[in-house]
Coordinates of C-alpha atoms in Angstrom, one line a residue:
M25 CA 74.3 180.6 39.2
L26 CA 72.9 181.9 42.5
H27 CA 69.2 182.3 41.5
S28 CA 67.6 180.6 44.4
P29 CA 68.0 180.4 48.2
L30 CA 69.0 176.8 47.9
A31 CA 71.8 177.7 45.5
I32 CA 73.0 180.4 47.8
F33 CA 72.9 177.9 50.7
G34 CA 74.9 175.4 48.6
A35 CA 77.5 178.0 47.7
A36 CA 77.8 179.1 51.4
F37 CA 78.2 175.5 52.5
L38 CA 80.9 175.0 49.8
I39 CA 82.8 178.1 51.1
F40 CA 82.4 177.0 54.7
A41 CA 83.7 173.5 54.0
S42 CA 86.6 174.9 51.9
L43 CA 87.6 177.5 54.6
M44 CA 87.5 174.8 57.3
A45 CA 89.8 172.6 55.1
F46 CA 92.2 175.4 54.4
I47 CA 92.4 176.4 58.1
F48 CA 92.3 173.0 59.9
G49 CA 93.2 170.4 57.2
T50 CA 96.4 168.9 56.0
W51 CA 97.7 169.2 52.5
R52 CA 95.3 166.5 51.3
E53 CA 92.2 168.3 52.6
R54 CA 93.5 171.6 51.2
A55 CA 94.0 170.1 47.8
G56 CA 90.6 168.5 47.9
A57 CA 89.0 171.8 48.8
A58 CA 90.9 173.7 46.2
L59 CA 90.0 171.1 43.6
Y60 CA 86.3 171.2 44.4
L61 CA 86.2 175.0 44.7
A62 CA 88.0 175.4 41.4
A63 CA 85.6 172.9 39.7
Y64 CA 82.6 174.9 41.1
V65 CA 83.9 178.2 39.8
V66 CA 84.9 176.8 36.4
A67 CA 81.6 174.9 36.0
N68 CA 79.5 178.0 36.8
G69 CA 81.8 180.2 34.7
L70 CA 81.3 177.9 31.7
N71 CA 77.6 177.8 32.3
W72 CA 77.5 181.6 32.2
F73 CA 79.4 181.8 28.9
S74 CA 78.4 178.5 27.2
H75 CA 75.2 177.3 25.7
M76 CA 76.2 173.7 26.4
Q77 CA 75.7 173.7 30.1
D78 CA 75.3 169.9 30.6
L79 CA 78.5 169.2 28.7
S80 CA 80.6 171.8 30.6
H81 CA 79.2 170.5 33.9
T82 CA 80.1 166.9 32.9
I83 CA 83.6 167.8 31.8
T84 CA 84.3 169.6 35.1
D85 CA 82.8 166.6 37.0
I86 CA 85.1 164.2 35.1
L87 CA 88.2 166.4 35.9
C88 CA 87.2 166.7 39.5
L89 CA 86.7 162.9 39.7
I90 CA 90.2 162.4 38.3
G91 CA 91.5 164.8 41.0
F92 CA 89.8 162.9 43.8
V93 CA 91.1 159.5 42.5
I94 CA 94.6 161.0 42.6
L95 CA 94.0 162.1 46.2
C96 CA 92.8 158.5 47.0
W97 CA 96.0 157.0 45.7
K98 CA 97.9 155.6 48.7
S99 CA 95.9 157.7 51.1
P100 CA 95.8 156.5 54.6
H101 CA 92.5 158.3 55.2
P102 CA 89.1 157.2 54.0
W103 CA 87.5 160.6 53.1
P104 CA 89.1 160.9 49.6
L105 CA 87.5 157.6 48.7
W106 CA 84.1 158.7 49.9
A107 CA 84.5 162.0 48.0
A108 CA 85.5 160.2 44.9
G109 CA 82.5 157.9 45.2
F110 CA 80.1 160.8 45.5
Q111 CA 81.8 162.5 42.7
L112 CA 81.5 159.4 40.6
A113 CA 77.7 159.5 41.2
S114 CA 77.6 163.1 40.1
T115 CA 79.7 162.3 37.0
M116 CA 77.5 159.3 36.0
T117 CA 74.4 161.4 36.5
G118 CA 75.8 164.1 34.2
I119 CA 76.6 161.5 31.5
C120 CA 73.1 160.0 31.8
G121 CA 71.8 163.6 31.2
L122 CA 74.0 163.9 28.1
L123 CA 72.9 160.6 26.7
N124 CA 69.2 161.6 27.2
I125 CA 68.5 158.5 29.3
T126 CA 65.0 158.9 30.6
V127 CA 65.2 160.3 34.1
S128 CA 62.8 162.7 35.6
K129 CA 64.2 166.2 36.1
W130 CA 63.6 166.1 39.8
A131 CA 65.5 162.8 40.2
Y132 CA 68.3 164.1 38.1
M133 CA 68.7 167.3 40.1
T134 CA 68.3 165.6 43.4
L135 CA 71.1 163.1 42.7
L136 CA 73.4 166.0 41.5
I137 CA 72.7 168.0 44.6
L138 CA 73.0 165.1 47.1
S139 CA 76.2 163.9 45.5
A140 CA 77.7 167.5 45.8
Y141 CA 76.7 167.6 49.5
G142 CA 78.2 164.1 49.9
V143 CA 81.6 165.3 48.6
L144 CA 81.5 168.3 50.9
L145 CA 80.5 166.3 53.9
A146 CA 83.3 163.8 53.2
L147 CA 85.7 166.8 53.0
L148 CA 84.5 168.2 56.3
A149 CA 84.8 164.8 58.0
G150 CA 88.4 164.5 56.7
T151 CA 89.1 168.0 57.9
F152 CA 87.8 167.4 61.4
A153 CA 89.7 164.1 61.6
A154 CA 92.9 165.9 60.5
A155 CA 92.4 168.6 63.0
R156 CA 91.9 166.0 65.8
R157 CA 95.0 164.2 64.7
K158 CA 97.0 167.4 64.8
R159 CA 95.7 168.3 68.2
Q160 CA 96.5 164.8 69.5
Q161 CA 100.0 165.1 68.2
R162 CA 100.5 168.4 70.0
I163 CA 99.2 166.9 73.2
D164 CA 101.4 163.8 72.9
S165 CA 104.5 165.9 72.2
G166 CA 103.8 168.0 75.3
E167 CA 103.2 171.4 73.7

């Protein structure tokens, strides 16, 4: 779970991005943060209790991908599409791992990690854009 400094940094970045989304984001950013945070907790919980870690990770990736696609539906903002794209890369990497397609372990882990950071960066970009829009609306309304 949190066995290395890189895993601790990743978890801290996830918590930072989620807190920023909960504080400064709109309902769409909050839903995305809650979805990704719940998927992280569920995937790590299943890994702790289950012996089929790749399968549990892939199932949570698929559910998270479905959630981001739902957030993309009729969204006026581009960040859910980017998050869904990075989540799709993570999901397809997990499926390749389940099918034993020959990929080196380093390439497999690198793609999983970079896609996770891509989702978080898309969420942060959406959060900062939402905060800027809220601020601009307050300025325009004269508050």
